[in-house]
CSV table of C-alpha atoms in Angstrom, one decimal:
chain,number,residue,atom,x,y,z
A,1,MET,CA,-0.1,-0.1,0.0
A,2,ARG,CA,1.6,3.6,-0.8
A,3,LEU,CA,0.1,6.2,1.3
A,4,VAL,CA,0.1,9.8,-0.2
A,5,GLY,CA,0.7,12.7,2.2
A,6,LEU,CA,-1.2,15.5,0.9
A,7,THR,CA,-0.5,19.3,2.4
A,8,GLY,CA,-0.4,22.5,2.3
A,9,GLY,CA,-1.1,26.4,4.1
A,10,ILE,CA,-4.5,27.0,4.7
A,11,ALA,CA,-5.9,28.4,1.0
A,12,SER,CA,-3.2,26.6,-0.6
A,13,GLY,CA,-5.8,24.4,-2.7
A,14,LYS,CA,-5.9,21.0,-0.9
A,15,SER,CA,-9.1,20.9,-1.3
A,16,THR,CA,-8.9,21.5,-5.3
A,17,VAL,CA,-6.0,18.6,-5.7
A,18,SER,CA,-8.0,16.2,-3.4
A,19,ASN,CA,-10.9,16.7,-5.7
A,20,LEU,CA,-9.0,16.0,-8.6
A,21,PHE,CA,-7.6,12.6,-7.0
A,22,ARG,CA,-11.1,11.8,-6.3
A,23,ASP,CA,-12.0,12.2,-9.8
A,24,SER,CA,-9.2,9.8,-10.9
A,25,GLY,CA,-10.4,6.8,-8.6
A,26,VAL,CA,-7.8,7.7,-6.0
A,27,PRO,CA,-9.9,7.6,-2.4
A,28,VAL,CA,-8.5,10.8,-0.3
A,29,VAL,CA,-8.9,10.5,3.7
A,30,ASP,CA,-9.7,14.0,4.2
A,31,ALA,CA,-8.4,15.4,7.9
A,32,ASP,CA,-10.6,18.2,7.4
A,33,VAL,CA,-13.4,16.3,6.9
A,34,ILE,CA,-12.6,14.0,10.1
A,35,ALA,CA,-12.0,17.0,12.2
A,36,ARG,CA,-15.7,18.4,11.8
A,37,ASP,CA,-16.6,14.9,12.4
A,38,VAL,CA,-15.7,14.5,15.9
A,39,VAL,CA,-16.7,17.9,17.4
A,40,GLN,CA,-20.2,17.0,16.2
A,41,LYS,CA,-23.1,17.5,18.7
A,42,GLY,CA,-22.7,15.3,21.4
A,43,THR,CA,-19.5,13.3,20.5
A,44,ARG,CA,-16.4,13.2,23.3
A,45,GLY,CA,-14.8,15.8,21.2
A,46,TRP,CA,-17.9,17.9,21.6
A,47,LYS,CA,-17.8,17.7,25.3
A,48,LYS,CA,-13.9,18.2,25.9
A,49,ILE,CA,-14.7,21.7,23.8
A,50,VAL,CA,-17.5,22.6,25.5
A,51,LYS,CA,-15.7,22.1,28.7
A,52,ALA,CA,-12.7,23.6,28.1
A,53,PHE,CA,-14.2,26.8,26.3
A,54,GLY,CA,-17.7,27.5,28.2
A,55,ASN,CA,-21.1,27.6,26.8
A,56,ASP,CA,-20.6,30.4,24.7
A,57,ILE,CA,-18.9,28.4,22.1
A,58,LEU,CA,-22.2,27.1,21.0
A,59,LEU,CA,-24.4,28.0,18.4
A,60,GLU,CA,-28.4,28.4,19.1
A,61,SER,CA,-28.0,24.6,17.2
A,62,GLY,CA,-25.8,23.3,20.4
A,63,GLU,CA,-23.3,22.7,17.7
A,64,ILE,CA,-19.7,24.6,17.8
A,65,ASN,CA,-19.4,27.8,16.5
A,66,ARG,CA,-16.5,27.0,14.2
A,67,ALA,CA,-16.1,30.7,13.3
A,68,LEU,CA,-15.4,32.1,17.0
A,69,LEU,CA,-13.4,28.7,17.9
A,70,GLY,CA,-11.4,29.5,15.0
A,71,GLN,CA,-10.9,33.2,16.2
A,72,ILE,CA,-10.3,32.4,19.5
A,73,VAL,CA,-7.6,30.1,18.7
A,74,PHE,CA,-5.3,31.4,16.1
A,75,SER,CA,-5.2,34.5,17.9
A,76,ASP,CA,-4.1,32.6,20.9
A,77,PRO,CA,-1.2,29.9,20.6
A,78,LEU,CA,-2.1,28.3,23.5
A,79,LYS,CA,-5.6,28.0,23.1
A,80,ARG,CA,-4.4,26.8,20.0
A,81,GLN,CA,-2.4,23.8,21.7
A,82,LEU,CA,-5.4,23.4,23.9
A,83,LEU,CA,-7.6,22.8,21.6
A,84,ASN,CA,-4.9,20.1,19.5
A,85,ARG,CA,-4.4,18.3,22.3
A,86,LEU,CA,-8.0,17.6,23.0
A,87,LEU,CA,-8.7,16.4,19.7
A,88,ALA,CA,-5.5,14.8,18.5
A,89,PRO,CA,-6.4,11.2,19.9
A,90,HIS,CA,-9.9,11.5,18.4
A,91,ILE,CA,-8.5,12.6,15.2
A,92,SER,CA,-5.8,10.2,15.2
A,93,TYR,CA,-7.8,7.4,15.7
A,94,SER,CA,-10.0,8.2,13.2
A,95,ILE,CA,-7.7,8.6,10.1
A,96,VAL,CA,-6.5,5.2,11.3
A,97,TRP,CA,-9.3,3.5,11.0
A,98,GLU,CA,-10.5,4.8,7.5
A,99,ILE,CA,-7.1,4.2,6.1
A,100,ALA,CA,-7.9,0.7,7.7
A,101,LYS,CA,-11.3,0.4,6.0
A,102,LEU,CA,-9.7,1.6,2.2
A,103,TRP,CA,-6.8,-1.3,3.3
A,104,MET,CA,-9.5,-3.9,3.7
A,105,LYS,CA,-11.0,-3.2,0.9
A,106,GLY,CA,-7.4,-3.7,-1.1
A,107,CYS,CA,-6.7,0.0,-2.2
A,108,LYS,CA,-3.0,0.5,-3.1
A,109,VAL,CA,-2.7,4.0,-3.5
A,110,ILE,CA,-4.5,5.9,-0.6
A,111,ILE,CA,-4.3,9.8,-0.2
A,112,LEU,CA,-4.2,11.3,3.3
A,113,ASP,CA,-5.3,15.0,2.8
A,114,ILE,CA,-3.8,16.4,5.9
A,115,PRO,CA,-3.2,20.9,6.8
A,116,LEU,CA,-0.9,19.6,10.0
A,117,LEU,CA,1.0,16.7,8.4
A,118,PHE,CA,4.2,17.6,10.2
A,119,GLU,CA,3.1,18.7,12.7
A,120,THR,CA,1.9,15.5,14.2
A,121,LYS,CA,4.6,13.6,12.8
A,122,MET,CA,2.5,11.6,10.6
A,123,ASP,CA,4.7,12.8,7.6
A,124,ARG,CA,6.9,9.6,8.6
A,125,TRP,CA,4.1,6.9,7.5
A,126,THR,CA,3.3,8.7,4.4
A,127,ASN,CA,5.5,8.4,1.1
A,128,PRO,CA,5.8,10.8,-1.3
A,129,ILE,CA,4.5,14.3,0.3
A,130,ILE,CA,3.1,16.4,-1.8
A,131,VAL,CA,3.3,20.1,-0.9
A,132,LEU,CA,0.6,22.6,-2.3
A,133,TRP,CA,2.4,25.4,-2.9
A,134,VAL,CA,1.1,28.9,-3.2
A,135,ASP,CA,2.7,32.6,-3.2
A,136,PRO,CA,1.9,34.3,0.1
A,137,LYS,CA,0.5,37.3,-1.7
A,138,VAL,CA,-2.1,34.8,-3.5
A,139,GLN,CA,-2.3,32.8,-0.4
A,140,ILE,CA,-3.8,36.0,1.8
A,141,GLU,CA,-6.1,36.9,-1.2
A,142,ARG,CA,-7.7,33.8,-1.5
A,143,LEU,CA,-8.0,33.6,2.5
A,144,ILE,CA,-9.3,36.9,2.3
A,145,SER,CA,-12.1,36.2,0.0
A,146,ARG,CA,-13.0,32.6,1.1
A,147,ASP,CA,-13.7,33.5,4.7
A,148,GLY,CA,-14.5,37.3,4.7
A,149,CYS,CA,-12.1,37.5,7.5
A,150,SER,CA,-9.4,40.6,7.8
A,151,GLU,CA,-6.0,40.9,6.3
A,152,GLY,CA,-4.6,41.3,9.9
A,153,GLN,CA,-6.6,38.0,10.6
A,154,ALA,CA,-5.9,36.0,7.4
A,155,GLN,CA,-2.1,36.9,8.4
A,156,ASN,CA,-2.8,35.2,11.8
A,157,ARG,CA,-4.2,31.8,10.7
A,158,ILE,CA,-0.9,31.9,8.0
A,159,ASN,CA,1.8,32.3,11.2
A,160,ALA,CA,-0.2,30.2,13.3
A,161,GLN,CA,1.1,27.1,11.1
A,162,LEU,CA,4.6,26.1,10.1
A,163,ALA,CA,5.9,28.1,7.2
A,164,LEU,CA,4.5,27.2,3.6
A,165,ASP,CA,8.2,27.2,2.2
A,166,TRP,CA,9.7,25.3,4.7
A,167,LYS,CA,6.8,22.2,3.8
A,168,LYS,CA,8.3,23.0,0.5
A,169,SER,CA,11.8,22.0,1.4
A,170,GLU,CA,10.8,18.6,2.9
A,171,ALA,CA,8.4,17.9,-0.1
A,172,ASP,CA,9.2,15.1,-2.4
A,173,ILE,CA,6.7,16.9,-4.9
A,174,VAL,CA,5.6,20.5,-4.9
A,175,ILE,CA,2.9,21.9,-6.8
A,176,ASP,CA,2.7,25.7,-7.4
A,177,ASN,CA,-1.0,26.5,-7.3
A,178,SER,CA,-0.7,30.4,-7.3
A,179,GLY,CA,-2.1,30.2,-11.3
A,180,SER,CA,-5.0,29.0,-13.0
A,181,LEU,CA,-6.8,25.9,-12.4
A,182,ASP,CA,-5.6,24.8,-15.6
A,183,ASP,CA,-2.1,25.3,-14.7
A,184,THR,CA,-2.9,22.6,-11.4
A,185,LYS,CA,-4.1,20.1,-13.6
A,186,GLN,CA,-1.3,20.0,-15.6
A,187,GLN,CA,0.5,19.4,-13.1
A,188,PHE,CA,-1.8,17.1,-11.3
A,189,GLN,CA,-1.4,14.9,-14.3
A,190,GLU,CA,2.4,14.4,-13.5
A,191,VAL,CA,1.8,13.9,-10.2
A,192,LEU,CA,-0.8,11.3,-10.6
A,193,MET,CA,1.9,9.2,-13.3
A,194,LYS,CA,4.1,9.4,-10.2
A,195,VAL,CA,2.0,8.0,-7.0
A,196,SER,CA,0.4,5.8,-9.6
A,197,GLU,CA,3.6,3.5,-10.3
A,198,PRO,CA,4.4,0.4,-9.7
A,199,LEU,CA,4.6,-0.3,-5.9
A,200,THR,CA,7.9,-1.4,-4.5
A,201,TRP,CA,8.6,-5.0,-2.8
A,202,LYS,CA,7.7,-2.9,0.8
A,203,GLN,CA,4.5,-1.3,-0.1
A,204,ARG,CA,3.3,-4.5,-1.6
A,205,LEU,CA,3.9,-6.6,1.9
A,206,ARG,CA,2.0,-3.7,3.5
A,207,SER,CA,-0.8,-3.7,0.7
A,208,ARG,CA,-3.6,-6.6,2.2
A,209,ASP,CA,-2.9,-8.9,-0.9
A,210,GLY,CA,0.5,-8.3,0.1
A,211,LEU,CA,0.2,-9.5,3.3
A,212,ILE,CA,-2.2,-12.5,2.3
A,213,SER,CA,0.6,-13.7,-0.1
A,214,VAL,CA,3.0,-13.7,3.0
A,215,VAL,CA,0.3,-15.8,5.5
A,216,VAL,CA,0.4,-17.8,3.0
A,217,PHE,CA,3.7,-18.8,2.1
A,218,THR,CA,4.6,-18.9,5.3
A,219,ALA,CA,1.8,-20.9,6.7
A,220,VAL,CA,3.2,-23.3,3.3
A,221,GLY,CA,6.5,-22.9,4.9
A,222,VAL,CA,5.6,-24.5,7.9
A,223,LEU,CA,3.9,-27.3,6.6
A,224,LEU,CA,6.7,-28.2,4.6
A,225,ALA,CA,8.9,-27.8,7.6
A,226,GLN,CA,6.4,-30.0,9.7
A,227,LYS,CA,6.4,-32.8,6.6
A,228,ASN,CA,10.1,-32.8,6.5
A,229,LEU,CA,10.3,-33.7,10.2
A,230,LEU,CA,7.9,-36.5,10.5
């Protein structure tokens, strides 16, 4: 199994590239979707957030006010660290479970779309690592347009993450998403060819079929050894 890491900065276009992978038939485990799921009303993650941040963090419906929570944690590093500590176990478990389900289906290539790939040390489990890079000015403009925030708020959110240039230096593959969608699609086709290459022998062993083969050959070897000893 090839577990491909997909990351970048906020408003760098990860969703666009994730959708391109899905449209190409490659399964994607989206950490942002999982992060939303683990704080749905009544979940353990939801209860932890309410306990830590108070009932003022809730909408009238009882759901987490994600916009307000974002304002709080992006302006206060300590509260951001607290939120990460509260939710990290639930998010990590759900990510592993989603990967396991795809593995059991026999998927040979899985995309792990996770903004905090390096921060959570999950980069050690992925190969290759794809980083979505975007020009800093374009990134701020997109974030302001997308979220309706001020330039200062946008910069605070960007500064709350590892520098995108550093992530770029750690990448195996870089997609420059500063231009048009057509430019991104053209780069994506080259990336798709790379991640779809035949698995290495180590990756084959980590696949479901590879594991089954190892078990079968081991069982046959044991039976033959027992037969020779009789």
